[in-house]
Short mmCIF file of N, CA, C and O in Angstrom, two decimals:
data_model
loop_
_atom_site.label_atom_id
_atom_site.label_comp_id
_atom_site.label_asym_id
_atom_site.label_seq_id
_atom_site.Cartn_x
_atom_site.Cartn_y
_atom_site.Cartn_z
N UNK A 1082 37.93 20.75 -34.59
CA UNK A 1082 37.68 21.17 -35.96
C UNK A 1082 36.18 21.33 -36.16
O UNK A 1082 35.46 20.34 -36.02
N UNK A 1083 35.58 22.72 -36.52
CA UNK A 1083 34.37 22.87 -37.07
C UNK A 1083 34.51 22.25 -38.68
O UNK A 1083 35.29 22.17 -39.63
N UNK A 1084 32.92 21.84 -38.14
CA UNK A 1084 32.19 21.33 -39.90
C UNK A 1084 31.73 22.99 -40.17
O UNK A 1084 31.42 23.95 -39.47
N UNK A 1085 31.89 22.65 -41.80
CA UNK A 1085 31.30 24.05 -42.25
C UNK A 1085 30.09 24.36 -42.44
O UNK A 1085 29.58 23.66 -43.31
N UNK A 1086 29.35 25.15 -41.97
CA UNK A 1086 27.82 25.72 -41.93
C UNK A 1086 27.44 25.28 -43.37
O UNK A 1086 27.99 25.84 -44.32
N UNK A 1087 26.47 24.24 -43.57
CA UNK A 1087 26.10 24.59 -44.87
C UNK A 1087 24.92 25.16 -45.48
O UNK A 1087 23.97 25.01 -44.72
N UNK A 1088 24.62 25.70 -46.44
CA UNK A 1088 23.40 27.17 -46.59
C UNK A 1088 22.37 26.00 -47.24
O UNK A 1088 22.62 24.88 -47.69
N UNK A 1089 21.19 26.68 -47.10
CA UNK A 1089 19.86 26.25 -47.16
C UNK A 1089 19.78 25.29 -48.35
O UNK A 1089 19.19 24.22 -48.49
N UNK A 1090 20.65 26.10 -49.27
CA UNK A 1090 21.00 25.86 -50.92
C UNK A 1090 20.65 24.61 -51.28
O UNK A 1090 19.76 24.01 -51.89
N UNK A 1091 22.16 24.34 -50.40
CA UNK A 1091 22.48 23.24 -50.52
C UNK A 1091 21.89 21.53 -49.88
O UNK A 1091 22.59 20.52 -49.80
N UNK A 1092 20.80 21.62 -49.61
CA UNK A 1092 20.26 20.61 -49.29
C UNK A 1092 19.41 20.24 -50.21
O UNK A 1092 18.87 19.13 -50.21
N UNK A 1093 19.24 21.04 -50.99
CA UNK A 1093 18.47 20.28 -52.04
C UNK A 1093 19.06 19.26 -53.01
O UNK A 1093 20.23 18.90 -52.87
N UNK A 1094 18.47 18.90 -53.77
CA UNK A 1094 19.13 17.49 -54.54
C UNK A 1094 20.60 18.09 -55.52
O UNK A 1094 20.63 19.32 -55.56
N UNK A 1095 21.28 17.69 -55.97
CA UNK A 1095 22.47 18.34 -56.15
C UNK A 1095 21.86 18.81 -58.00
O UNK A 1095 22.67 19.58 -58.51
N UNK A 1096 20.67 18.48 -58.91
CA UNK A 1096 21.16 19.65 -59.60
C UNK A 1096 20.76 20.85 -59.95
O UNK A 1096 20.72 21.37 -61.06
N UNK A 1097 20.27 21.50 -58.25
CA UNK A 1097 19.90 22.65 -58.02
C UNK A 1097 20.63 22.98 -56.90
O UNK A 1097 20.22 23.74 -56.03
N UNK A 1098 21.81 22.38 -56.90
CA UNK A 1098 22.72 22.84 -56.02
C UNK A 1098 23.11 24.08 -56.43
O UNK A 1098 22.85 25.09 -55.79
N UNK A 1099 24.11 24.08 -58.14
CA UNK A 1099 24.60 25.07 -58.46
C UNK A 1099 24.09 25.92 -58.82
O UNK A 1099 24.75 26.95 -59.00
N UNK A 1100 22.90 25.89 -59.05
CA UNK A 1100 21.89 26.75 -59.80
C UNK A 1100 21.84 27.65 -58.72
O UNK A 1100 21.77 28.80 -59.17
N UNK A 1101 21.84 27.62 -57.22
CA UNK A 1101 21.93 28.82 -56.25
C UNK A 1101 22.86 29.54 -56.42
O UNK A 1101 22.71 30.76 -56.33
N UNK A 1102 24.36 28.86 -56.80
CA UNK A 1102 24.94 30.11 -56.67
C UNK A 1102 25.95 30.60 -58.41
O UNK A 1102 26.87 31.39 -58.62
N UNK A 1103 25.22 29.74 -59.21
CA UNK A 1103 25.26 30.48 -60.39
C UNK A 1103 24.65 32.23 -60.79
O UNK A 1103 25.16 32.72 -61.80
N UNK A 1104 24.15 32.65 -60.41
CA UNK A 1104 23.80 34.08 -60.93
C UNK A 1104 25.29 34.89 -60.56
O UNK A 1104 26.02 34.83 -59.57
N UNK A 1105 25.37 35.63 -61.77
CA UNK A 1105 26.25 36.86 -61.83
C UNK A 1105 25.88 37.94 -62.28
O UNK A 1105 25.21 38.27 -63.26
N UNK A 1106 26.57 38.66 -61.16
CA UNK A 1106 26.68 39.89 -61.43
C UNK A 1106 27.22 40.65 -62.49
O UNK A 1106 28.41 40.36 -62.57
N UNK A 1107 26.89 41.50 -63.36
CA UNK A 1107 27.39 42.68 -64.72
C UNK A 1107 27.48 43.81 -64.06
O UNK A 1107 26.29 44.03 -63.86
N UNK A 1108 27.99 44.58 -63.64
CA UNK A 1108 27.57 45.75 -63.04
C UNK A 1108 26.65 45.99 -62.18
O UNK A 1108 27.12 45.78 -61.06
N UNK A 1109 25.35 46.38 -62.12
CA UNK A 1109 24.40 46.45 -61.50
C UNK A 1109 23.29 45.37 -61.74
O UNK A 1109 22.50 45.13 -60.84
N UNK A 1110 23.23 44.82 -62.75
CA UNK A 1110 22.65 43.91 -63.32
C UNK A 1110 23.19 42.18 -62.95
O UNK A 1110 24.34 41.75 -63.07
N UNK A 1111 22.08 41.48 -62.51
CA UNK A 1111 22.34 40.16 -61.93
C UNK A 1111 21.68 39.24 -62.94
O UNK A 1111 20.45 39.26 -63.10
N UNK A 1112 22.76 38.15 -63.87
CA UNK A 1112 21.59 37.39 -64.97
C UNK A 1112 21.24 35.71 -64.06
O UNK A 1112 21.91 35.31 -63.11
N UNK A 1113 20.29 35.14 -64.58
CA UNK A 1113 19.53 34.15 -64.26
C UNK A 1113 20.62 33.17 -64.40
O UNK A 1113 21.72 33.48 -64.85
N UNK A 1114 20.30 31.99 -64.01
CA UNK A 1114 21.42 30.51 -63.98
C UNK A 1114 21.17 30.16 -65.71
O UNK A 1114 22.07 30.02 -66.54
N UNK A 1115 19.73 30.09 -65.94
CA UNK A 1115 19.82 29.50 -67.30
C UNK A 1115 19.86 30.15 -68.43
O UNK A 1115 19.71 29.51 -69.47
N UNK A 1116 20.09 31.79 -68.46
CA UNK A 1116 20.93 32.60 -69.51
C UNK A 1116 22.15 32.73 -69.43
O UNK A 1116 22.96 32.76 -70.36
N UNK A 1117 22.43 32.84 -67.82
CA UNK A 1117 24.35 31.91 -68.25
C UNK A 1117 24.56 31.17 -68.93
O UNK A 1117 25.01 31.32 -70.07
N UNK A 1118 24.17 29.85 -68.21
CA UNK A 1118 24.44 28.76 -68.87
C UNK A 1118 24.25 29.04 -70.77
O UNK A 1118 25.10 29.21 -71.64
N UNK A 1119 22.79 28.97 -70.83
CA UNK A 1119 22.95 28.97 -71.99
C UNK A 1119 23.91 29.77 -73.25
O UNK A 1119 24.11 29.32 -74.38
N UNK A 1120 24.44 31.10 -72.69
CA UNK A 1120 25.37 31.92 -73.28
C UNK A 1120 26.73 31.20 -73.41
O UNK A 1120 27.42 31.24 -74.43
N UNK A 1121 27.12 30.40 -72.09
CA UNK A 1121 28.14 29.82 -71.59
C UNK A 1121 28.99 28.86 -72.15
O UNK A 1121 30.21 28.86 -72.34
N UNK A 1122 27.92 27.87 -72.41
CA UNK A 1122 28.10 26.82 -73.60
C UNK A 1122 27.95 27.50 -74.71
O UNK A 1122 28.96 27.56 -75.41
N UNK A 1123 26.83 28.14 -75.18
CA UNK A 1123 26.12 28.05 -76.55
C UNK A 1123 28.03 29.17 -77.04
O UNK A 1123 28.66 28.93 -78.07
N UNK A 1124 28.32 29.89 -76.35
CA UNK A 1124 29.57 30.80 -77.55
C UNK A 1124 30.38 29.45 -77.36
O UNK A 1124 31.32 29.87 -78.03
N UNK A 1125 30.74 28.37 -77.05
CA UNK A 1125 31.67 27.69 -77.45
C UNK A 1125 31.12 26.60 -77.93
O UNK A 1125 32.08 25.88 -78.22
N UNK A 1126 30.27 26.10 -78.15
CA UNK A 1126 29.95 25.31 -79.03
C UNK A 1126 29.29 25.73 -79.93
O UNK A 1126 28.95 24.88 -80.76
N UNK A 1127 28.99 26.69 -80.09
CA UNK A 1127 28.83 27.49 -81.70
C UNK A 1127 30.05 27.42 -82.64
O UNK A 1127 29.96 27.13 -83.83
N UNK A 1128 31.36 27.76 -81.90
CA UNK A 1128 32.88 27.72 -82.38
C UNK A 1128 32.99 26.41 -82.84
O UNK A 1128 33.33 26.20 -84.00
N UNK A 1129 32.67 25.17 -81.77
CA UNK A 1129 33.04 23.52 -82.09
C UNK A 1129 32.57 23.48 -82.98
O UNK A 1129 33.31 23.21 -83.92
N UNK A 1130 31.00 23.72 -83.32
CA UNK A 1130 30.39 23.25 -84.20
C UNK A 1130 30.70 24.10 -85.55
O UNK A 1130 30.11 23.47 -86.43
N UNK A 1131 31.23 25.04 -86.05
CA UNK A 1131 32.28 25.88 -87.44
C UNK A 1131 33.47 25.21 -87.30
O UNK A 1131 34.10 25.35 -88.35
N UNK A 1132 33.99 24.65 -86.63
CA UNK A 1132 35.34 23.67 -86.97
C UNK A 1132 35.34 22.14 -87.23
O UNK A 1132 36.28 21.45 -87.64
N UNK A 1133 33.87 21.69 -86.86
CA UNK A 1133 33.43 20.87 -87.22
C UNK A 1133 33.30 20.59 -88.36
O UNK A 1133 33.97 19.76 -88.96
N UNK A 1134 32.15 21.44 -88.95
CA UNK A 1134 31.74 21.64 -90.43
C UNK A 1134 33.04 21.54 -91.46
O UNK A 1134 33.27 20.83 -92.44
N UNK A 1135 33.83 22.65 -90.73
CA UNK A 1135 35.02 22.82 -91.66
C UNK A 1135 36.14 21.48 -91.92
O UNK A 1135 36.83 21.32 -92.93
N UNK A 1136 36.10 20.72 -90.86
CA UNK A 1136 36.85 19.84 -90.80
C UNK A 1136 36.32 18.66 -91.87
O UNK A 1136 37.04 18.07 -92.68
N UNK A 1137 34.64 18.44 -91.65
CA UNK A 1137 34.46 17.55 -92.67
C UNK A 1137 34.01 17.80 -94.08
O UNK A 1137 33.60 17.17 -95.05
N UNK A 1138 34.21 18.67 -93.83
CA UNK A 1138 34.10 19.34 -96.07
C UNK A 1138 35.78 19.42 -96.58
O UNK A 1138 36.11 20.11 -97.55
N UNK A 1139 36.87 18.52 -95.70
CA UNK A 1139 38.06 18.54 -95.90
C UNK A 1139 37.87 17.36 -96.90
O UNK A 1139 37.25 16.36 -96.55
N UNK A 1140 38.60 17.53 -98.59
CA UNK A 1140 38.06 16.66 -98.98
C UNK A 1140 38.77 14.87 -99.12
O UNK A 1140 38.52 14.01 -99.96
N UNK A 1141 39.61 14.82 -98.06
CA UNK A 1141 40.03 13.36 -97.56
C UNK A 1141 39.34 13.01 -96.60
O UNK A 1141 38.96 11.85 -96.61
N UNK A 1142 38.97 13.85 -95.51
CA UNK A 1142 37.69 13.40 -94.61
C UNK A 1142 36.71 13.34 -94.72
O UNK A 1142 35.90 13.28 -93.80
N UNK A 1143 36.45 13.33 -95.93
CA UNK A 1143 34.64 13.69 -96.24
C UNK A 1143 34.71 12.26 -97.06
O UNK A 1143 33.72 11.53 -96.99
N UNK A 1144 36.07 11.77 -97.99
CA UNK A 1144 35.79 10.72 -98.43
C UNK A 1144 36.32 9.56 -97.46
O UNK A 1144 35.82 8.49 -97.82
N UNK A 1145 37.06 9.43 -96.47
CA UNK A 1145 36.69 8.67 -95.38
C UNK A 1145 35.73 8.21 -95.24
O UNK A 1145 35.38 7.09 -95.62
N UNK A 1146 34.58 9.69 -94.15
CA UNK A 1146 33.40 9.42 -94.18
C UNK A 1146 32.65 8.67 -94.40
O UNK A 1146 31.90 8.12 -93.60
N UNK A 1147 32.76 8.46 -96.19
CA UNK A 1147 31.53 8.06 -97.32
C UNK A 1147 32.36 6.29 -97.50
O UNK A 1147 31.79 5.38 -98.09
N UNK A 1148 33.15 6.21 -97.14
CA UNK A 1148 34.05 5.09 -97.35
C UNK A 1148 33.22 4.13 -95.61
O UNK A 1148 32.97 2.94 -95.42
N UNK A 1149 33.09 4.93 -95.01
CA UNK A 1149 33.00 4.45 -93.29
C UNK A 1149 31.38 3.93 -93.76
O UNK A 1149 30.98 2.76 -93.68
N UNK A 1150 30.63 5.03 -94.24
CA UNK A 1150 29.18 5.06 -94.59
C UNK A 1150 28.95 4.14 -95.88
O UNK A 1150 27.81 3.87 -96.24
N UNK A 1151 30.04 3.70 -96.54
CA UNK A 1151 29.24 2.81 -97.25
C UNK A 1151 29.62 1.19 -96.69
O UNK A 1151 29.02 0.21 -97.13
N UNK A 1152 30.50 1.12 -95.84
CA UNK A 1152 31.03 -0.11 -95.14
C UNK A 1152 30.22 -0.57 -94.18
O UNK A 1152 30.23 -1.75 -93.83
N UNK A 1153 29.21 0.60 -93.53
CA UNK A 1153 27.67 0.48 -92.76
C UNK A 1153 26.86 -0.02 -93.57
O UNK A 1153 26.47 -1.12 -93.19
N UNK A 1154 26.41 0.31 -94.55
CA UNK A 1154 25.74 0.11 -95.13
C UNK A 1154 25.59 -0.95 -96.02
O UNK A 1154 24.50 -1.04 -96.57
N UNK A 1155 26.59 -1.90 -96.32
CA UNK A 1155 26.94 -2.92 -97.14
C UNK A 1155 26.42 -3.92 -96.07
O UNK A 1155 25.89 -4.85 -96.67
N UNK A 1156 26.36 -4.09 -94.69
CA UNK A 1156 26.21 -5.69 -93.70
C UNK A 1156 25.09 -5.66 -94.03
O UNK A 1156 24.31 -6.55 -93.67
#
């Protein structure tokens, strides 16, 4: 059984491991690791964070909340 060749990449410390083989391709166009990423996350936690909001302007969870926050605040 061969071990598998491993590329140059990958000897570096692991969190520039993925960063080698993060870039993608669009067509002809190749984007960077950290405009992925950042596109990557940022459209779905843009979404978390509007269902978030929405969830606590619900107005039984919002008085939870203030019920939780004044029970902190009373010790």
């Amino acid at each position: 059984m061969e071990l598998p060749v491993v590329p140059p990449e990958a000897k570096q410390p692991s969190r520039f491991f993925f960063a080698a083989y993060a870039s993608v391709t669009i067509g002809n166009k190749t984007i960077d690791a950290l405009i992925y990423s950042v596109t990557y996350n940022g459209s779905y936690l843009a979404v978390e964070e509007i269902i978030t909001i929405i969830v606590i302007s619900i107005p039984p969870v919002k008085k939870a909340l203030d019920y939780v926050k004044q029970m902190a605040n009373s010790r």
